[in-house]
PDB file of C-alpha atoms in Angstrom:
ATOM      1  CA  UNK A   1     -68.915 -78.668  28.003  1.00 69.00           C
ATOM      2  CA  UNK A   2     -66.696 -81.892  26.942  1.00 78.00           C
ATOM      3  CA  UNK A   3     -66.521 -81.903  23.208  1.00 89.00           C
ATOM      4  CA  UNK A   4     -68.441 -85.661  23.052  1.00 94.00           C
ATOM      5  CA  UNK A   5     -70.506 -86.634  25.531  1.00 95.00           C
ATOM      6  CA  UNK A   6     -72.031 -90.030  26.640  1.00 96.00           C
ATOM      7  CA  UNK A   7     -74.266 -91.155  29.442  1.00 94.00           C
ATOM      8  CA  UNK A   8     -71.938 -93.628  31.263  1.00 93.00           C
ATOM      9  CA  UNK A   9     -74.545 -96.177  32.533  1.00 93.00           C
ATOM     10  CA  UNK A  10     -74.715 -98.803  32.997  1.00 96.00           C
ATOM     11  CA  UNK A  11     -77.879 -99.555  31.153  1.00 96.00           C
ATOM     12  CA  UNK A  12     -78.574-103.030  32.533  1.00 97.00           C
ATOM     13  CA  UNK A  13     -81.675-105.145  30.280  1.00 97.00           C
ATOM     14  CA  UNK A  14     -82.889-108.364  29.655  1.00 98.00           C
ATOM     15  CA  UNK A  15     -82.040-110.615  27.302  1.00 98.00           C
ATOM     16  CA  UNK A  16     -84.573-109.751  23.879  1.00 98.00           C
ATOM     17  CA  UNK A  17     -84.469-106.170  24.440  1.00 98.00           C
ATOM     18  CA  UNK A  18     -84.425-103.176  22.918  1.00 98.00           C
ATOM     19  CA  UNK A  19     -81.759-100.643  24.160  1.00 97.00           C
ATOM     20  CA  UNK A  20     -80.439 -97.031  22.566  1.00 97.00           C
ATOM     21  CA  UNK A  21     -77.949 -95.149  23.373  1.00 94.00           C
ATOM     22  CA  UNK A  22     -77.222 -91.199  22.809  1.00 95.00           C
ATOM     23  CA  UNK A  23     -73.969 -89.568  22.402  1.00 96.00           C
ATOM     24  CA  UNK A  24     -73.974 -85.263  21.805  1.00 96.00           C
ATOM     25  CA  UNK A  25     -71.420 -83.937  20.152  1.00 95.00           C
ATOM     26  CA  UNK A  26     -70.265 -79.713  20.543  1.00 93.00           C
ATOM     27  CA  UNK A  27     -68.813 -79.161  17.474  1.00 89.00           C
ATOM     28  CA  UNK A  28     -71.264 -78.208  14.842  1.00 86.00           C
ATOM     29  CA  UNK A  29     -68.726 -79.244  12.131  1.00 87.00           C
ATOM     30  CA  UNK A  30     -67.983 -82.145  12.674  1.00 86.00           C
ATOM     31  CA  UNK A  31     -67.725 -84.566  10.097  1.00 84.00           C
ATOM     32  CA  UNK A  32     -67.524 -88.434  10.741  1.00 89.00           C
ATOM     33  CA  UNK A  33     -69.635 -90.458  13.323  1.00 92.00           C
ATOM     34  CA  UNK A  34     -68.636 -93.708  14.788  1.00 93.00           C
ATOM     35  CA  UNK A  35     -69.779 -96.335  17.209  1.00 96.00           C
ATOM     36  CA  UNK A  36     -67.201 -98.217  18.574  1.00 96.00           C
ATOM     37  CA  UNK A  37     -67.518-101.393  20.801  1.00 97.00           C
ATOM     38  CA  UNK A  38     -64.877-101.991  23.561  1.00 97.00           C
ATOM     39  CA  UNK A  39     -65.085-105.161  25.916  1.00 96.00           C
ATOM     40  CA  UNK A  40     -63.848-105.728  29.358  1.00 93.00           C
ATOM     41  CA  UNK A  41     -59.685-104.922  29.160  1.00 89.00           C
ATOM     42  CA  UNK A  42     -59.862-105.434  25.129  1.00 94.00           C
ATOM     43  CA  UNK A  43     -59.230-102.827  22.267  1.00 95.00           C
ATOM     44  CA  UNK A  44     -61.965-100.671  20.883  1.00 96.00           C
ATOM     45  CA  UNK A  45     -63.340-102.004  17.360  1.00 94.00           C
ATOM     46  CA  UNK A  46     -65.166-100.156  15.376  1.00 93.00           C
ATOM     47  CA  UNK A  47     -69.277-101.186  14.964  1.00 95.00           C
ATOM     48  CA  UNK A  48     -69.978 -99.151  12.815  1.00 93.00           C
ATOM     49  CA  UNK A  49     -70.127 -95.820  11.224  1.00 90.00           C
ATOM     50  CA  UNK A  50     -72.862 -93.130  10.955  1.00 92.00           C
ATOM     51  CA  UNK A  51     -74.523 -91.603   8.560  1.00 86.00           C
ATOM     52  CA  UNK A  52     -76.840 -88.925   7.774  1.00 86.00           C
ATOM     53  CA  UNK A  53     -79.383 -91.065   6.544  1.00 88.00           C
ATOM     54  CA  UNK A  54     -79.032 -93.457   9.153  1.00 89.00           C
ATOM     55  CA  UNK A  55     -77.599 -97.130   8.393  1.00 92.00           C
ATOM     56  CA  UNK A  56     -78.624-100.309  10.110  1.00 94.00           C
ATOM     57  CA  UNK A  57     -76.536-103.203  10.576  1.00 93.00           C
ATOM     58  CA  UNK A  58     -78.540-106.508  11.328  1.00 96.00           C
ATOM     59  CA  UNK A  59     -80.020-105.757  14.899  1.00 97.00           C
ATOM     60  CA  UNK A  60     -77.865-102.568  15.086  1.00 97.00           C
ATOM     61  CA  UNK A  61     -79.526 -99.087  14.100  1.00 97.00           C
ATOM     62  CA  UNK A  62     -77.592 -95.567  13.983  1.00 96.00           C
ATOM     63  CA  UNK A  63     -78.712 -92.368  13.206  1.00 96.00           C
ATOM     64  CA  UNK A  64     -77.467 -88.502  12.778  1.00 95.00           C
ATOM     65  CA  UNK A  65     -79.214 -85.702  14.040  1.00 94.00           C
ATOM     66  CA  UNK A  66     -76.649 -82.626  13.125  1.00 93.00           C
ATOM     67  CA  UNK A  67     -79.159 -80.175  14.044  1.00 93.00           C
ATOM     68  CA  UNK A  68     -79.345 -81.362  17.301  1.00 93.00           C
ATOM     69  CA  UNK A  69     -75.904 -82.478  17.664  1.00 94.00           C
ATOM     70  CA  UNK A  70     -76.465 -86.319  18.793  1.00 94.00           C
ATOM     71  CA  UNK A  71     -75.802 -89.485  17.141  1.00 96.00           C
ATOM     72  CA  UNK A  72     -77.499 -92.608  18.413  1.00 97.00           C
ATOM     73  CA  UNK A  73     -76.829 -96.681  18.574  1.00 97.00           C
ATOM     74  CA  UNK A  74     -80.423 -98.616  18.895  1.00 97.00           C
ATOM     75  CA  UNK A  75     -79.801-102.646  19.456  1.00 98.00           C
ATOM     76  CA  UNK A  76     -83.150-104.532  19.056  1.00 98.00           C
ATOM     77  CA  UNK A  77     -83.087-108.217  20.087  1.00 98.00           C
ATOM     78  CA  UNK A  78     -80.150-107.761  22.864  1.00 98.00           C
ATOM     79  CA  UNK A  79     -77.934-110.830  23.284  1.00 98.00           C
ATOM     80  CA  UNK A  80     -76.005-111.895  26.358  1.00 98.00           C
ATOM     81  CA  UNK A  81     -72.968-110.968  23.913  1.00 97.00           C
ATOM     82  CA  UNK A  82     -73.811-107.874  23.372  1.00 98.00           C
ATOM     83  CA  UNK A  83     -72.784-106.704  27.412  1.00 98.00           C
ATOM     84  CA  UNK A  84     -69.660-104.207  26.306  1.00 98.00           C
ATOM     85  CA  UNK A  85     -68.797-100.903  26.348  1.00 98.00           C
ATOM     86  CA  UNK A  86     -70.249 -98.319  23.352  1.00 98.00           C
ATOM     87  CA  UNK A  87     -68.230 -95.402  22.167  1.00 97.00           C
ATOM     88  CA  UNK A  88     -69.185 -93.117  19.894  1.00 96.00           C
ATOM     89  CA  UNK A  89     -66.682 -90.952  18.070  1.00 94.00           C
ATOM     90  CA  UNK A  90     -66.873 -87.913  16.859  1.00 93.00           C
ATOM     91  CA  UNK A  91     -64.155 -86.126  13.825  1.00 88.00           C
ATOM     92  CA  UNK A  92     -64.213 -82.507  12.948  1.00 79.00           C
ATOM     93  CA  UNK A  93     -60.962 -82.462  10.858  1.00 73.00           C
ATOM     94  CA  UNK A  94     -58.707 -85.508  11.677  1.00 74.00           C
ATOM     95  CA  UNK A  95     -58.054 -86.126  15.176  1.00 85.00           C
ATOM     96  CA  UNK A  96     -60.857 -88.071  16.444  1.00 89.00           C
ATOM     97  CA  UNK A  97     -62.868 -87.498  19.462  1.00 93.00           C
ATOM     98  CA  UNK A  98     -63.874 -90.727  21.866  1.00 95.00           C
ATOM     99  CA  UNK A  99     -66.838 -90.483  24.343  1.00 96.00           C
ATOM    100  CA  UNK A 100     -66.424 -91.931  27.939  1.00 96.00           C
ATOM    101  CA  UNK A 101     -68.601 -94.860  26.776  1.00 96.00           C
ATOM    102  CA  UNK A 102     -72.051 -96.550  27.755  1.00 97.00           C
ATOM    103  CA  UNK A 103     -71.660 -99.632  29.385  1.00 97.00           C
ATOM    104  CA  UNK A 104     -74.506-102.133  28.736  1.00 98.00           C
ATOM    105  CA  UNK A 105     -75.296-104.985  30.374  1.00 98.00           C
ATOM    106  CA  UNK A 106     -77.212-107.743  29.660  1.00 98.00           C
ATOM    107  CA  UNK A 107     -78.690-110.255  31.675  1.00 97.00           C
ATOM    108  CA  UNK A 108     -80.597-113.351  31.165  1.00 96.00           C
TER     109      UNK A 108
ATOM    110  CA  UNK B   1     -51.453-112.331  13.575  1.00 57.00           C
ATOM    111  CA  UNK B   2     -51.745-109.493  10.888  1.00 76.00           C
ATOM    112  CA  UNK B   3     -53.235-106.974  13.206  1.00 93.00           C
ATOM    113  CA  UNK B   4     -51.839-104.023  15.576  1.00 96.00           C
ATOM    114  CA  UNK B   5     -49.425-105.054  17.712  1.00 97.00           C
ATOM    115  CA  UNK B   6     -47.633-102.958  20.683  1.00 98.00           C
ATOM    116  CA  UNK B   7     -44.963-103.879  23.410  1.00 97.00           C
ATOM    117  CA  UNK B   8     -44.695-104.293  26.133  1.00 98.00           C
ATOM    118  CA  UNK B   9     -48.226-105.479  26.942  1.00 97.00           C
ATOM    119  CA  UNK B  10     -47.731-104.393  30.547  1.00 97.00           C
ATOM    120  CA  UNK B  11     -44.938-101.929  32.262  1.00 98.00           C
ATOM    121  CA  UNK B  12     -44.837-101.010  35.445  1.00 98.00           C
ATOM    122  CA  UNK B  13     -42.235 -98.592  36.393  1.00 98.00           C
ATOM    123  CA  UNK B  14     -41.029 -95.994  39.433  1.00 97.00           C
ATOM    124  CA  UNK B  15     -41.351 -92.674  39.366  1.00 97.00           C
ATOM    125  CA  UNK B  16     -38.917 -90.325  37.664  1.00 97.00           C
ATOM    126  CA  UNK B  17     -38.133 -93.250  35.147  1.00 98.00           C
ATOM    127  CA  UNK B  18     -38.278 -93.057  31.242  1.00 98.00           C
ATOM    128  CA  UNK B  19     -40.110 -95.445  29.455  1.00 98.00           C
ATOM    129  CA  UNK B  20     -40.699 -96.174  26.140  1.00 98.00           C
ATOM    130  CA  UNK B  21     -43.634 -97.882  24.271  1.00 98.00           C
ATOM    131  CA  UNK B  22     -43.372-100.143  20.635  1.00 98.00           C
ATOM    132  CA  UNK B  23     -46.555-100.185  17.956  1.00 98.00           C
ATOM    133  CA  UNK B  24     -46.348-102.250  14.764  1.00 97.00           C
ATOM    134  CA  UNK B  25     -49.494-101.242  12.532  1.00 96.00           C
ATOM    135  CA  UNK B  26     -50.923-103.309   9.801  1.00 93.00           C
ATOM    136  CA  UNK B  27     -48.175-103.346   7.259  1.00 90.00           C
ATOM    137  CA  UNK B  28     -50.507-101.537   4.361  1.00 86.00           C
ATOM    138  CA  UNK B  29     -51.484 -98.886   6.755  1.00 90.00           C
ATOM    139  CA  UNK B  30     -49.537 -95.171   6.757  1.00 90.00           C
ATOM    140  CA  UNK B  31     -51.695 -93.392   9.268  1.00 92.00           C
ATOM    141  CA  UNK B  32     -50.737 -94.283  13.089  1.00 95.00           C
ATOM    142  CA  UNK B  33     -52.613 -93.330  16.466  1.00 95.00           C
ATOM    143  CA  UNK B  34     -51.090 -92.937  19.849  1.00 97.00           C
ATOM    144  CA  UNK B  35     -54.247 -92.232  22.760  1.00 97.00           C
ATOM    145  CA  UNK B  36     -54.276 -93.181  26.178  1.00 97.00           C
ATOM    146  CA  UNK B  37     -57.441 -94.630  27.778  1.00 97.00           C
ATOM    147  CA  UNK B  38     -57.938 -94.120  31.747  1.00 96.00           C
ATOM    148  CA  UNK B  39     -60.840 -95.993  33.735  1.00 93.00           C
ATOM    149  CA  UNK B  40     -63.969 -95.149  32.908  1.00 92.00           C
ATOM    150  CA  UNK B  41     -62.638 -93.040  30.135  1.00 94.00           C
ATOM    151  CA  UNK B  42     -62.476 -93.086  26.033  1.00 96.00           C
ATOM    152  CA  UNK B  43     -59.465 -93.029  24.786  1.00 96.00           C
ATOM    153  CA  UNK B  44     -58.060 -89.618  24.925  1.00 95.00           C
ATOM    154  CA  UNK B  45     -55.751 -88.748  21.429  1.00 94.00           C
ATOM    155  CA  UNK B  46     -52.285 -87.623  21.446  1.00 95.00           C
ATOM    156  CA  UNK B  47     -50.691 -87.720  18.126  1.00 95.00           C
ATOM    157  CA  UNK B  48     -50.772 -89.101  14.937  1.00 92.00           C
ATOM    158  CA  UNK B  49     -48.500 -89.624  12.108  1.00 93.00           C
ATOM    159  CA  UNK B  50     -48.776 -90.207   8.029  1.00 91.00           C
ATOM    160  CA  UNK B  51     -46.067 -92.503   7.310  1.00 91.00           C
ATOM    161  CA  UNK B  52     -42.873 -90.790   8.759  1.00 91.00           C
ATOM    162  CA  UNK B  53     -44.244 -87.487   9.160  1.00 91.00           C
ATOM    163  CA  UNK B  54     -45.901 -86.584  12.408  1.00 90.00           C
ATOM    164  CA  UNK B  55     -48.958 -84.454  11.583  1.00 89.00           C
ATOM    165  CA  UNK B  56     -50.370 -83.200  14.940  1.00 85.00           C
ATOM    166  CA  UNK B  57     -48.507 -83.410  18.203  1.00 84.00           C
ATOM    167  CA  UNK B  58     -50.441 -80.186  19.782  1.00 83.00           C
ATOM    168  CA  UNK B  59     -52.761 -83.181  22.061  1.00 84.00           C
ATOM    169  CA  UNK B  60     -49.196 -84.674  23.466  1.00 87.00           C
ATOM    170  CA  UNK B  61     -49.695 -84.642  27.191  1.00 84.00           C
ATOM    171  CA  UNK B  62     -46.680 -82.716  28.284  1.00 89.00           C
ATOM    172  CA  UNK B  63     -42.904 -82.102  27.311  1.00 92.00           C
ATOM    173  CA  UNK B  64     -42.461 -85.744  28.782  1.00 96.00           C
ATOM    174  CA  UNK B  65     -44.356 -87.311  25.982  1.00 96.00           C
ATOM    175  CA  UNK B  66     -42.283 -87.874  22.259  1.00 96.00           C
ATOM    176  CA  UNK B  67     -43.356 -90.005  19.733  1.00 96.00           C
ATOM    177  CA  UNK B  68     -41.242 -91.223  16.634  1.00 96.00           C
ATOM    178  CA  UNK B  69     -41.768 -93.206  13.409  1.00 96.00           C
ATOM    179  CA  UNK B  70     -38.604 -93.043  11.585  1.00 90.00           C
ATOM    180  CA  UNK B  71     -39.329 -94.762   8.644  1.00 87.00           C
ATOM    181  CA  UNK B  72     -42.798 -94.724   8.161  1.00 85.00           C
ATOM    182  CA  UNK B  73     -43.232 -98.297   9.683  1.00 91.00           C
ATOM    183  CA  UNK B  74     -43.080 -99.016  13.731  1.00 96.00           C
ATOM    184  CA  UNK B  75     -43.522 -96.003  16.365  1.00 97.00           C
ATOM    185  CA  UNK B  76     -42.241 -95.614  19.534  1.00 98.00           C
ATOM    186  CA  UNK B  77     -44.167 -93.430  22.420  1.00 98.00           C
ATOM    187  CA  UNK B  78     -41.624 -92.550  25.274  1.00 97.00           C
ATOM    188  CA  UNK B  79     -42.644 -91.440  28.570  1.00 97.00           C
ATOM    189  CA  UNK B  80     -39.794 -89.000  30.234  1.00 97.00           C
ATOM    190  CA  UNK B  81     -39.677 -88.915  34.259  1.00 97.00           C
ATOM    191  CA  UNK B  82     -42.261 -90.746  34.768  1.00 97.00           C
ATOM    192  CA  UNK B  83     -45.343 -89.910  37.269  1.00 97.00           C
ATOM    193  CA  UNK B  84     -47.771 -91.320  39.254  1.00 96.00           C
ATOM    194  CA  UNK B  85     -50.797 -89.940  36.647  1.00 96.00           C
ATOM    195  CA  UNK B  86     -49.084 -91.312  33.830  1.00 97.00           C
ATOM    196  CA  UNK B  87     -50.545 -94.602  34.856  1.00 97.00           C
ATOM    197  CA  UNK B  88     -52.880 -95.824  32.020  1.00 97.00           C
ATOM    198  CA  UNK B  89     -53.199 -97.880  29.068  1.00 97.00           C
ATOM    199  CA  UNK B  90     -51.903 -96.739  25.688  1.00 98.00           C
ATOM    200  CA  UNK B  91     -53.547 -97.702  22.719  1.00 98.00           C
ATOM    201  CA  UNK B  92     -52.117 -97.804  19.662  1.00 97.00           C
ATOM    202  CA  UNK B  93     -54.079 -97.862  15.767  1.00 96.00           C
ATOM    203  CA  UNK B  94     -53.773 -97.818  12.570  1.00 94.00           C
ATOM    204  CA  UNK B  95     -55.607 -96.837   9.314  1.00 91.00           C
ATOM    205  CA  UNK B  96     -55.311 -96.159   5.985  1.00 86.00           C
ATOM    206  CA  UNK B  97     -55.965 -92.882   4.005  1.00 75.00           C
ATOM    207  CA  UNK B  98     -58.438 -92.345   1.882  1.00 62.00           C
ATOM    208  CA  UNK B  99     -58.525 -88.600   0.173  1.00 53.00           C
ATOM    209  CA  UNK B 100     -58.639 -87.148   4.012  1.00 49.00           C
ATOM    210  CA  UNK B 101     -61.724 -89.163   4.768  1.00 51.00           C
ATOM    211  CA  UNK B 102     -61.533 -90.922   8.094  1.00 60.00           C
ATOM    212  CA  UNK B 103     -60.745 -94.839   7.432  1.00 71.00           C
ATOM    213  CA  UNK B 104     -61.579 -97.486  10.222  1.00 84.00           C
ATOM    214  CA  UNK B 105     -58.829 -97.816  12.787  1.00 89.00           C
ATOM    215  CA  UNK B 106     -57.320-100.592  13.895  1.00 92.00           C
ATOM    216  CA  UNK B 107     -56.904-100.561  17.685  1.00 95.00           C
ATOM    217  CA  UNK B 108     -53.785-102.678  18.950  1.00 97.00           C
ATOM    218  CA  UNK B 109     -53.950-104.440  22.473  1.00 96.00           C
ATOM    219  CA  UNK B 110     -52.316-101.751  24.306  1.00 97.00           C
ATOM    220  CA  UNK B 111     -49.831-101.160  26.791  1.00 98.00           C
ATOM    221  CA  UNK B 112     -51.022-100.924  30.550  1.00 97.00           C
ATOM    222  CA  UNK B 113     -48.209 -98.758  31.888  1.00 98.00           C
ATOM    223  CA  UNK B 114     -48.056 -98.547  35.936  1.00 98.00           C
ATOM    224  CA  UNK B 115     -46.329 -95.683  37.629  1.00 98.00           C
ATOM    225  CA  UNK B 116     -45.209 -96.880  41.496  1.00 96.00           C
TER     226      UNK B 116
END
């Protein structure tokens, strides 16, 4: 079993909708959660981090479910701009540990 | 431009050749990242280093793979003899410290390296 696992997609919506993505994780103690947004042939930046009580960043939602091992992204309202790749990461000590990604894709 | 930078943005190289990679982090920053990112992949880590000091090198691909930071600043990845699944980008970040708690990294542009 990979150590952070994501389902690939693509996950292809309309414009206006709601879209969430899951990301499982195998080590139970790991510390630090991360969703990261990479587009087409760019650098990954950082979206935003996780926590246990769940944050939310405008349209963005993420939550923390360490007894099931997943971390989620929800995006309500998707925008044409939106269309990237999501990675979460996952850190036990200090080396981090990137998923493959979830592409999205939205369309008009 | 303040950010990450890395050179050369692209390299393409024969097999058997030794090549050798340049990051510049954010000038405040002391932690550096070396990972490699294949198609359809995250990027993968290989080491890491706080200031000069190069804390885990355990995730370096193979003997071929070195990295340096020699005074805490710039780091250099080099790539000895060369192969055909070397071919990737490498990305390069940046970060600062904050009492072992993981700080945002700063991802430079990579370098898309190209093994004929």
């Amino acid at each position: 079993r990979k150590e952070v696992e994501q389902d690939p997609g693509p996950f292809n919506v309309p414009e206006g909708a709601t879209v969430a993505f899951n990301c499982t994780y195998s080590n139970s103690a790991s510390q630090s959660f991360f969703w990261y947004r990479q587009d087409c042939r760019k650098e990954p930046k950082l979206l935003m981090s996780v926590y246990s009580s769940g944050n939310e960043d405008g349209r963005f939602t993420a939550q923390l479910n360490r007894a099931s091992q997943y971390i989620s992204l929800l995006i309500r309202d998707s925008k044409l701009s939106d269309s990237a790749t999501y990675l979460c990461v996952v850190r036990g000590s200090y080396i981090p540990t990137f998923g493959r990604g979830t592409s999205l894709i939205v369309h008009p | 431009d303040t950010g990450v930078s890395q050179d050369p943005r692209h390299k393409i190289t024969k097999r058997g050749q030794n090549v050798t990679f340049r990051c510049d982090p954010i000038s405040e920053h002391n932690r550096l990242y070396w990972y490699r990112q294949t198609l359809g992949q995250g990027p993968e880590f290989l080491t890491y280093f706080q200031n000069e000091a190069q804390l885990e090198k355990s995730r370096l691909l193979s003997d071929r793979f070195s990295a340096e930071r020699p005074k805490g600043s710039f780091s250099t990845l080099e790539i000895q003899r060369t192969e055909q699944g070397d071919s990737a980008m490498y990305l390069c970040a940046s970060s600062l410290p904050q009492g072992g708690s993981y700080n945002e990294q700063f991802f430079g542009p990579g370098t898309r390296l190209t093994v004929l």
